[in-house]
Coordinates of C-alpha atoms in Angstrom, one line a residue:
M1 CA 151.7 110.3 -71.3
K2 CA 151.9 108.3 -74.2
R3 CA 154.9 109.3 -76.3
I4 CA 155.4 107.2 -79.3
F5 CA 152.5 109.0 -81.6
K6 CA 153.2 112.8 -80.0
H7 CA 154.9 113.9 -83.4
I8 CA 153.4 111.7 -86.3
I9 CA 155.0 112.7 -89.6
P10 CA 152.6 111.9 -92.3
A11 CA 153.9 109.1 -94.5
T12 CA 153.1 110.9 -97.7
G13 CA 153.3 109.4 -101.2
L14 CA 152.6 105.8 -100.2
I15 CA 152.0 103.5 -102.9
L16 CA 148.8 101.4 -102.2
L17 CA 150.1 97.9 -102.4
F18 CA 146.4 96.5 -103.4
G19 CA 144.8 97.4 -106.5
T20 CA 147.2 100.3 -107.4
T21 CA 149.9 100.6 -109.8
S22 CA 152.5 103.2 -111.3
C23 CA 154.4 103.9 -114.4
T24 CA 158.0 104.4 -113.7
K25 CA 158.1 107.3 -115.6
D26 CA 155.7 109.0 -113.6
L27 CA 157.9 108.9 -110.6
D28 CA 160.9 110.4 -112.6
V29 CA 160.4 114.1 -112.1
T30 CA 162.0 116.9 -110.6
P31 CA 160.5 119.3 -107.8
L32 CA 159.4 122.5 -109.1
D33 CA 161.1 124.3 -106.0
P34 CA 164.7 122.9 -106.0
N35 CA 164.7 124.2 -102.3
M36 CA 162.0 121.4 -101.3
D37 CA 162.9 118.7 -98.9
T38 CA 162.1 115.6 -100.3
S39 CA 163.6 113.4 -98.1
V40 CA 161.9 110.6 -96.4
S41 CA 161.5 110.8 -92.4
Y42 CA 162.1 107.2 -91.3
E43 CA 161.1 108.2 -87.7
G44 CA 157.7 108.9 -89.3
L45 CA 157.4 106.1 -91.6
F46 CA 158.1 103.9 -88.4
N47 CA 155.5 105.8 -86.1
K48 CA 152.9 105.2 -88.9
C49 CA 153.4 101.6 -88.8
Y50 CA 152.2 101.8 -85.3
A51 CA 150.1 104.7 -85.5
T52 CA 147.7 102.7 -88.1
I53 CA 146.6 100.2 -85.3
A54 CA 145.6 103.2 -82.8
M55 CA 143.9 105.8 -85.0
A56 CA 142.2 106.0 -88.2
G57 CA 144.4 108.5 -90.0
N58 CA 147.1 111.0 -89.1
G59 CA 144.7 113.6 -87.7
G60 CA 143.6 111.5 -84.6
A61 CA 139.7 111.0 -84.3
N62 CA 138.3 113.8 -86.1
G63 CA 141.1 113.9 -89.1
D64 CA 141.3 112.0 -92.3
C65 CA 140.9 108.4 -92.4
D66 CA 143.7 106.4 -94.1
I67 CA 140.7 104.1 -95.4
D68 CA 138.3 105.5 -98.2
G69 CA 134.6 104.7 -98.4
I70 CA 134.1 103.9 -94.8
D71 CA 133.4 106.2 -91.9
G72 CA 136.8 107.1 -90.0
G73 CA 135.7 106.2 -86.8
T74 CA 134.3 102.9 -88.1
S75 CA 137.5 102.0 -89.7
G76 CA 139.6 101.6 -86.7
Y77 CA 141.7 98.7 -86.4
V78 CA 140.7 97.5 -83.0
R79 CA 137.1 98.4 -83.8
Q80 CA 137.1 96.3 -87.0
M81 CA 138.8 93.3 -85.3
W82 CA 136.5 93.5 -82.3
N83 CA 133.4 93.6 -84.8
A84 CA 134.8 90.7 -86.7
N85 CA 135.6 88.6 -83.9
E86 CA 132.9 89.4 -81.1
L87 CA 129.3 90.2 -82.9
P88 CA 129.5 86.7 -84.5
T89 CA 129.7 84.8 -81.2
D90 CA 128.2 83.9 -77.9
E91 CA 129.5 86.9 -76.4
A92 CA 128.1 90.2 -77.6
I93 CA 125.1 91.6 -79.6
N94 CA 124.7 95.2 -80.9
G95 CA 121.6 96.9 -81.5
W96 CA 122.8 99.7 -84.2
G97 CA 121.3 99.9 -87.4
D98 CA 124.6 100.5 -89.1
D99 CA 125.2 98.4 -92.6
G100 CA 126.6 95.2 -91.6
I101 CA 125.7 95.1 -87.9
E102 CA 122.8 92.8 -87.9
Q103 CA 124.5 90.4 -90.6
S104 CA 127.5 90.1 -88.3
C105 CA 124.9 89.3 -85.3
F106 CA 123.2 86.8 -87.1
N107 CA 125.8 85.1 -89.0
T108 CA 124.3 85.9 -92.4
Y109 CA 127.8 87.9 -93.7
D110 CA 128.8 87.7 -97.1
E111 CA 131.1 89.3 -99.8
S112 CA 129.0 92.7 -99.6
H113 CA 129.5 93.1 -96.0
P114 CA 130.8 96.8 -95.6
M115 CA 132.7 96.4 -91.9
L116 CA 134.5 93.1 -93.4
N117 CA 135.5 95.1 -96.1
G118 CA 136.7 97.9 -94.0
Y119 CA 138.7 95.2 -91.9
F120 CA 140.2 93.8 -95.0
S121 CA 141.3 97.1 -96.3
R122 CA 142.6 98.3 -92.9
L123 CA 144.9 95.2 -92.5
T124 CA 146.1 95.3 -96.1
T125 CA 146.7 99.2 -95.8
S126 CA 148.6 98.7 -92.5
I127 CA 151.0 96.0 -94.3
T128 CA 151.2 98.7 -97.2
Y129 CA 152.6 101.1 -94.4
C130 CA 155.2 98.3 -93.1
N131 CA 156.3 97.4 -96.6
Q132 CA 156.8 101.1 -97.4
Y133 CA 159.2 101.2 -94.2
L134 CA 161.1 98.1 -95.1
T135 CA 161.5 99.3 -98.6
E136 CA 163.0 102.8 -97.5
A137 CA 164.6 102.1 -94.1
S138 CA 165.4 98.3 -93.4
D139 CA 168.9 99.4 -93.1
Y140 CA 168.3 102.0 -90.8
N141 CA 168.2 100.7 -87.6
A142 CA 168.1 96.5 -86.9
Q143 CA 165.7 96.7 -83.8
M144 CA 163.2 99.3 -85.6
T145 CA 163.0 97.0 -88.9
A146 CA 162.3 94.0 -86.6
E147 CA 159.8 95.6 -85.0
V148 CA 157.8 96.8 -88.3
R149 CA 158.6 93.1 -89.4
F150 CA 156.4 92.0 -86.4
L151 CA 153.7 94.4 -86.9
R152 CA 153.4 93.0 -90.6
C153 CA 153.4 89.5 -89.1
L154 CA 150.4 90.8 -86.9
H155 CA 148.5 92.2 -89.8
Y156 CA 149.2 88.8 -92.1
Y157 CA 148.0 86.8 -89.2
L158 CA 145.0 88.4 -88.7
L159 CA 144.2 88.6 -92.4
M160 CA 144.7 84.8 -92.7
D161 CA 142.4 84.3 -89.6
A162 CA 139.6 86.1 -91.0
F163 CA 139.9 85.4 -94.7
G164 CA 141.8 82.5 -95.3
R165 CA 143.8 83.3 -98.3
V166 CA 146.1 86.2 -98.3
P167 CA 147.2 88.7 -101.0
F168 CA 150.8 88.5 -100.1
A169 CA 154.1 90.9 -100.9
E170 CA 157.1 91.9 -98.9
T171 CA 157.6 94.8 -101.1
L172 CA 155.5 97.6 -102.8
G173 CA 155.0 95.0 -105.9
V174 CA 151.9 93.2 -107.1
P175 CA 150.7 90.8 -104.3
V176 CA 150.4 86.9 -105.2
I177 CA 147.8 85.0 -103.4
Y178 CA 148.7 82.5 -100.5
S179 CA 147.0 79.8 -99.0
R180 CA 146.6 79.4 -95.2
Q181 CA 149.5 76.9 -95.0
E182 CA 151.7 79.1 -97.1
I183 CA 151.2 82.1 -94.8
F184 CA 151.3 80.2 -91.7
D185 CA 155.1 78.6 -92.9
W186 CA 156.0 82.4 -93.6
L187 CA 154.8 83.5 -90.3
V188 CA 156.8 81.0 -88.2
K189 CA 159.9 81.3 -90.3
E190 CA 159.6 85.4 -90.5
L191 CA 159.0 85.6 -86.6
T192 CA 161.8 82.9 -85.7
E193 CA 164.6 84.2 -88.2
N194 CA 164.0 87.7 -88.6
V195 CA 161.8 89.1 -86.2
E196 CA 162.5 87.7 -82.4
P197 CA 166.2 87.6 -82.6
N198 CA 166.4 91.3 -83.5
L199 CA 163.9 92.8 -81.1
A200 CA 164.7 94.2 -77.6
E201 CA 164.9 91.7 -74.6
P202 CA 161.6 91.4 -72.8
K203 CA 161.0 94.0 -70.4
P204 CA 157.6 95.4 -68.9
K205 CA 157.0 99.1 -68.9
K206 CA 154.7 101.8 -67.8
S207 CA 154.1 104.8 -69.9
S208 CA 156.8 107.0 -68.4
D209 CA 159.4 104.6 -69.5
A210 CA 161.2 104.7 -72.8
G211 CA 159.8 102.3 -75.3
Y212 CA 156.6 101.9 -73.8
G213 CA 154.1 100.7 -76.6
R214 CA 156.9 99.3 -78.9
V215 CA 157.2 95.5 -79.0
D216 CA 159.9 93.5 -77.7
K217 CA 160.8 89.5 -78.0
A218 CA 157.8 88.6 -75.7
A219 CA 155.4 90.1 -78.5
A220 CA 156.9 87.4 -81.0
W221 CA 156.5 84.9 -78.5
I222 CA 153.2 85.4 -77.8
L223 CA 152.0 85.6 -81.6
L224 CA 153.9 82.7 -82.1
S225 CA 152.0 80.7 -79.2
R226 CA 148.8 82.1 -80.6
I227 CA 149.5 80.9 -84.3
Y228 CA 150.7 77.4 -83.2
L229 CA 147.6 76.8 -80.7
N230 CA 145.3 77.3 -84.0
A231 CA 147.7 75.3 -86.4
E232 CA 145.3 72.4 -86.7
V233 CA 142.5 75.0 -88.0
Y234 CA 145.2 76.8 -90.3
T235 CA 147.0 73.9 -91.7
G236 CA 145.0 70.7 -90.6
T237 CA 148.1 69.6 -88.4
A238 CA 147.8 70.4 -84.7
M239 CA 151.1 71.5 -82.9
W240 CA 150.3 71.6 -79.2
S241 CA 153.6 71.2 -77.9
E242 CA 155.1 74.4 -80.0
A243 CA 152.2 76.6 -78.5
A244 CA 153.2 75.3 -74.7
A245 CA 156.7 76.1 -75.3
W246 CA 156.5 79.6 -76.7
A247 CA 153.6 80.3 -74.1
K248 CA 155.9 79.1 -71.6
K249 CA 158.5 81.5 -72.5
V250 CA 156.1 84.3 -72.2
M251 CA 155.2 82.9 -68.6
D252 CA 158.5 82.8 -67.5
S253 CA 159.6 86.4 -68.6
A254 CA 159.8 89.4 -66.7
Y255 CA 156.2 90.5 -67.7
Q256 CA 153.8 90.1 -64.6
L257 CA 150.1 89.2 -64.0
N258 CA 148.8 92.4 -62.2
T259 CA 147.7 90.9 -58.9
T260 CA 147.5 94.0 -56.7
S261 CA 144.3 96.3 -56.3
V262 CA 144.2 99.8 -55.8
G263 CA 141.8 102.4 -54.6
G264 CA 139.1 99.7 -54.3
W265 CA 139.4 98.7 -58.0
S266 CA 140.4 95.0 -58.5
A267 CA 143.6 94.2 -60.2
Y268 CA 141.5 92.7 -63.2
Q269 CA 139.7 95.8 -63.7
M270 CA 142.8 97.8 -63.4
L271 CA 143.8 96.5 -66.9
F272 CA 141.2 98.2 -68.6
M273 CA 141.2 101.8 -66.7
G274 CA 142.3 105.2 -67.6
D275 CA 145.7 104.7 -65.8
N276 CA 146.5 101.4 -67.1
G277 CA 149.7 102.9 -68.6
E278 CA 150.6 104.2 -65.2
T279 CA 149.8 101.6 -62.7
N280 CA 151.6 98.0 -62.1
A281 CA 148.7 96.9 -64.8
A282 CA 151.2 98.0 -67.4
Y283 CA 153.5 95.1 -66.8
E284 CA 150.9 92.7 -67.8
G285 CA 150.6 94.6 -71.1
I286 CA 152.7 92.9 -73.7
F287 CA 151.6 95.2 -76.5
P288 CA 149.6 98.2 -75.7
I289 CA 148.0 100.0 -78.4
L290 CA 148.3 103.8 -77.1
Q291 CA 145.4 106.2 -76.4
D292 CA 145.6 109.5 -75.0
G293 CA 142.6 111.9 -74.7
I294 CA 144.6 114.8 -76.2
R295 CA 147.4 113.6 -78.2
T296 CA 146.4 110.0 -79.5
T297 CA 142.9 110.0 -80.0
S298 CA 140.3 107.5 -81.8
W299 CA 136.8 107.0 -82.1
G300 CA 137.5 103.1 -82.8
T301 CA 139.9 101.9 -80.1
S302 CA 139.4 102.0 -76.3
Q303 CA 136.8 104.6 -77.0
F304 CA 134.6 102.3 -78.9
L305 CA 135.0 99.5 -76.5
C306 CA 134.1 102.0 -73.4
A307 CA 131.2 104.4 -75.0
G308 CA 129.9 101.6 -77.4
S309 CA 129.0 99.4 -74.1
F310 CA 127.7 102.2 -71.8
D311 CA 124.5 104.0 -71.8
S312 CA 123.7 106.9 -69.3
D313 CA 122.2 104.8 -66.5
M314 CA 125.3 102.8 -66.2
H315 CA 127.2 103.5 -63.1
A316 CA 130.7 101.9 -63.1
N317 CA 132.8 103.8 -60.2
P318 CA 132.3 102.1 -56.8
N319 CA 133.4 105.2 -55.3
D320 CA 131.2 107.6 -56.9
P321 CA 127.5 105.9 -57.3
D322 CA 126.5 108.9 -59.8
A323 CA 129.5 108.6 -62.0
T324 CA 129.2 106.8 -65.6
N325 CA 132.1 105.6 -67.4
G326 CA 134.9 108.5 -66.7
L327 CA 133.9 110.2 -70.1
S328 CA 131.5 113.1 -70.6
G329 CA 128.3 112.3 -73.1
Q330 CA 130.2 109.3 -74.6
V331 CA 127.4 106.7 -73.9
W332 CA 126.6 105.1 -77.1
G333 CA 124.5 102.3 -76.0
G334 CA 125.4 99.7 -78.5
N335 CA 127.3 96.6 -77.6
R336 CA 126.1 94.3 -74.8
T337 CA 126.2 90.6 -73.8
R338 CA 124.4 87.4 -74.8
P339 CA 123.2 85.2 -71.9
T340 CA 125.7 82.9 -72.7
L341 CA 128.6 85.2 -71.8
I342 CA 126.8 86.1 -68.5
Q343 CA 126.0 82.1 -67.9
K344 CA 129.9 81.7 -67.6
F345 CA 129.6 83.3 -64.3
F346 CA 125.9 82.6 -63.3
P347 CA 125.1 79.0 -64.7
N348 CA 121.5 79.3 -63.9
L349 CA 121.3 82.8 -65.3
D350 CA 120.3 84.2 -62.1
A351 CA 122.6 87.2 -62.2
P352 CA 120.9 90.2 -60.3
Q353 CA 120.0 93.3 -61.5
V354 CA 122.8 95.2 -59.8
P355 CA 125.7 97.6 -60.9
A356 CA 129.0 96.3 -62.0
Y357 CA 130.6 96.6 -58.8
E358 CA 128.0 94.7 -57.0
M359 CA 127.6 91.9 -59.8
I360 CA 131.3 90.7 -59.3
V361 CA 130.6 90.3 -55.6
A362 CA 127.5 88.2 -56.6
A363 CA 129.4 86.3 -59.1
G364 CA 132.6 85.5 -56.7
D365 CA 134.5 86.3 -59.6
D366 CA 136.1 90.2 -60.2
R367 CA 135.9 89.7 -64.1
A368 CA 132.0 89.8 -64.0
I369 CA 132.2 93.1 -64.9
F370 CA 128.4 93.5 -65.9
D371 CA 125.7 96.0 -65.4
G372 CA 122.1 94.5 -64.8
V373 CA 120.4 97.5 -63.5
G374 CA 116.8 97.9 -65.5
R375 CA 117.9 95.1 -67.8
E376 CA 116.5 91.9 -69.3
I377 CA 119.1 89.3 -69.4
N378 CA 117.8 87.6 -72.6
N379 CA 118.4 89.7 -76.3
L380 CA 114.7 89.7 -76.8
D381 CA 115.2 92.4 -79.4
R382 CA 118.4 93.0 -81.2
A383 CA 117.6 96.7 -81.1
T384 CA 116.9 97.4 -77.6
F385 CA 120.0 98.1 -75.6
K386 CA 118.4 96.9 -72.2
N387 CA 117.9 93.6 -73.9
G388 CA 121.0 92.2 -72.2
Y389 CA 123.3 92.8 -69.7
A390 CA 125.8 95.6 -70.3
V391 CA 129.8 95.4 -70.2
A392 CA 131.3 98.0 -67.9
K393 CA 134.9 96.4 -68.4
F394 CA 136.4 99.3 -70.2
I395 CA 136.3 102.7 -68.5
N396 CA 138.2 105.9 -68.2
F397 CA 138.1 106.5 -64.6
K398 CA 141.7 106.3 -63.0
T399 CA 142.4 104.4 -59.8
D400 CA 142.5 107.7 -57.7
G401 CA 138.8 107.7 -59.0
S402 CA 139.2 110.6 -61.2
S403 CA 138.4 110.7 -64.8
G404 CA 140.9 111.2 -67.8
H405 CA 142.2 114.5 -68.9
D406 CA 140.1 115.0 -71.4
A407 CA 136.1 114.9 -71.3
T408 CA 135.8 113.3 -74.7
F409 CA 138.6 110.8 -75.3
M410 CA 139.8 107.9 -73.5
D411 CA 143.2 107.8 -71.7
A412 CA 143.0 104.0 -71.6
D413 CA 145.3 102.0 -73.6
F414 CA 144.3 98.6 -75.3
F415 CA 146.4 95.8 -74.2
L416 CA 146.4 93.7 -77.8
F417 CA 148.4 91.0 -75.9
R418 CA 148.4 90.3 -72.3
K419 CA 150.6 88.0 -70.5
A420 CA 147.4 86.2 -69.2
E421 CA 147.0 84.7 -72.7
A422 CA 150.0 82.7 -72.1
Y423 CA 148.6 81.1 -69.2
L424 CA 145.5 79.9 -70.9
T425 CA 147.4 79.0 -74.0
Y426 CA 149.6 76.9 -72.0
A427 CA 146.8 75.0 -69.9
E428 CA 144.7 74.3 -73.0
A429 CA 147.9 72.9 -75.0
Q430 CA 148.9 70.7 -71.9
A431 CA 145.2 69.7 -71.9
R432 CA 145.3 68.7 -75.5
M433 CA 148.3 66.7 -75.1
N434 CA 146.9 64.9 -71.8
G435 CA 143.7 63.5 -73.1
G436 CA 141.6 66.4 -72.7
A437 CA 142.3 67.5 -69.3
T438 CA 145.1 69.8 -67.8
N439 CA 148.1 68.2 -66.0
A440 CA 148.8 69.8 -62.8
E441 CA 151.0 72.5 -64.5
G442 CA 148.2 73.6 -66.7
A443 CA 145.6 73.6 -63.8
N444 CA 148.0 75.8 -62.0
A445 CA 148.2 78.4 -65.0
I446 CA 144.5 78.5 -65.0
N447 CA 144.4 79.1 -61.1
A448 CA 146.9 81.8 -61.3
L449 CA 144.3 83.9 -63.3
R450 CA 141.3 82.6 -61.0
T451 CA 143.0 83.7 -58.0
R452 CA 144.1 87.1 -59.4
A453 CA 139.7 87.4 -60.0
N454 CA 139.2 86.1 -56.6
A455 CA 137.3 83.1 -58.1
S456 CA 137.5 79.3 -56.8
T457 CA 140.0 77.0 -58.1
K458 CA 140.4 73.4 -59.2
A459 CA 142.6 70.8 -59.4
N460 CA 142.0 70.1 -63.2
Y461 CA 140.0 71.5 -66.0
S462 CA 138.4 70.0 -69.0
L463 CA 138.5 71.3 -72.6
D464 CA 135.1 72.6 -72.2
E465 CA 136.1 74.3 -69.0
I466 CA 139.0 76.0 -70.5
L467 CA 136.8 77.4 -73.5
D468 CA 134.8 78.9 -70.8
E469 CA 137.9 80.2 -69.0
W470 CA 138.9 81.9 -72.2
S471 CA 135.7 83.8 -72.2
R472 CA 135.8 84.8 -68.6
E473 CA 139.3 86.2 -69.0
F474 CA 139.1 87.8 -72.4
Y475 CA 135.3 88.5 -73.3
F476 CA 134.8 91.7 -75.4
E477 CA 138.8 91.9 -76.1
G478 CA 138.2 90.7 -80.0
R479 CA 139.3 87.1 -80.2
R480 CA 136.2 84.9 -79.1
R481 CA 135.5 83.8 -82.8
T482 CA 139.2 82.3 -83.1
D483 CA 138.7 80.4 -79.7
L484 CA 135.1 79.0 -80.7
I485 CA 136.3 78.0 -84.2
R486 CA 139.5 76.1 -82.5
F487 CA 136.8 74.2 -80.3
N488 CA 134.5 73.4 -83.3
K489 CA 131.9 75.3 -81.5
F490 CA 131.3 78.0 -84.4
G491 CA 130.1 77.1 -87.7
G492 CA 129.3 73.6 -88.8
N493 CA 126.9 71.0 -87.1
T494 CA 128.3 71.7 -83.5
D495 CA 126.7 71.0 -80.1
Y496 CA 126.8 74.8 -79.2
I497 CA 124.2 77.2 -79.5
W498 CA 123.5 80.7 -78.5
Q499 CA 120.5 83.2 -79.1
W500 CA 120.5 84.7 -82.3
K501 CA 123.2 82.3 -83.4
G502 CA 122.5 81.6 -87.3
G503 CA 119.5 84.4 -87.2
T504 CA 116.9 82.9 -85.0
Y505 CA 116.0 83.7 -81.5
N506 CA 116.5 80.2 -79.9
G507 CA 119.6 79.8 -82.2
R508 CA 120.5 77.2 -84.8
N509 CA 123.6 76.0 -86.5
F510 CA 124.9 78.0 -89.5
E511 CA 127.2 76.5 -92.2
A512 CA 130.9 75.5 -91.8
Y513 CA 132.0 77.6 -94.5
K514 CA 131.5 80.7 -92.6
N515 CA 134.0 80.1 -90.5
I516 CA 136.1 81.9 -93.0
Y517 CA 134.8 85.3 -94.1
A518 CA 133.7 86.1 -97.7
I519 CA 136.5 88.0 -99.7
P520 CA 135.1 91.4 -100.2
A521 CA 133.7 92.0 -103.5
S522 CA 135.7 95.2 -104.0
Q523 CA 138.8 93.2 -103.5
L524 CA 137.9 90.2 -105.4
S525 CA 140.0 91.4 -108.5
T526 CA 143.0 90.7 -106.5
Y527 CA 142.2 87.0 -106.1
G528 CA 141.6 86.6 -109.8
N529 CA 137.7 86.7 -109.1
E530 CA 138.0 83.6 -107.0
Q531 CA 135.8 83.9 -103.9
N532 CA 136.4 81.7 -101.0
P533 CA 134.0 78.5 -100.9
G534 CA 130.6 78.5 -100.2
Y535 CA 129.9 82.2 -100.7

């Protein structure tokens, strides 16, 4: 069971950092009831800093949402990160009619985009919770303080990656605007000087172990490796050697690639199942976002990744051909693949129309977890779920074949960071420093992942092949946009086109300024009404 959020104490009275002020005299009051307990629960504030990533609000899936003006399920941290980094890319397309979906899929987003406003608000609100804890309790426990500082770094990183300039504050005061260079420098200094030294030593855990779901030094290492891998995008200066060095620390850590299959499920599939916190798959998850079908529920985390990718015609359990996804009635029929993702596994686009457990056999790669039954491989119509193969990667089945312990909500944790990322970061960084192709060590790193997937291996890999490998390993995990930008394959005059890129069926290039999202119109006052260039 997932422990950390079992008793979340609401962090009441938070002063919102962005766009809210308060007069000192307003706080200089006496409770009407002199026996009222007005003390702050440090443990509650600490839990809230983690919980904002896992749930929309204190009440779980059907409770109040932390973000006003957007549906609670839609506002989920992982769901918004996924929408921002998958829908505009060569991997995913969605058929729903929600405001902003089509603009994301067609790369026509602007400052009025409601979901990007939700993403911005979720990240900045999460920063506020961290600043609240650090204001109230920074001296309470050194390790807990380092964990909250790490979480704040994560939020600032994602904010900077998406929106470029960042409204920045380390307290509950009025923020100032930091450039990408300034936030990059702050992140490196904060992570290396104040976070990493005070985190627990890296130790893989299962959900039955104390501290499961909390970050340790390996989380700081992998975030640093990601920041350095994208340094040229963020600052104009490549820092490949630093990316490789931090990734190597993760590779050499006690965390483990899951390589043993159980109950007919592949070792790769086990990373995304209802008992991924209870099997050896947990030892790969450096930062699991905890989900529990009864106690830690959300429409916007694993639930979204699973239900949003299934319809009732799909069957993902090789041991039970009639079973769907391990949930009852949660088949929303929205997200599915673009042909370019299928092409990573089937270069000639000859993927058969078979269930997911047969697709991996046809592909010769355990990661090709796609359903093609009754489907058109092309996205002829964005609104038609059968136009595009479906993803059956995220499921609520357990390795013994049973479903989760609640019929509606997921038990599967979401691994925000996996050890596998370090292998590809290391390989790419080595290739960048080696004239565009991996050296032996870099090739070995990629081959470790391909061997785990029962895929063929090679002696070396080009940069284009590495970009494809990023997709094969991490598709639908909420990072693709960042990878495409780093490889100059997203906005601008690129040599890479996919269906509906730029809003046309055959695809076209779109403007380079869209590599950074517009500052949401509702947030512009924080920036002195200065919009990002191009919008």
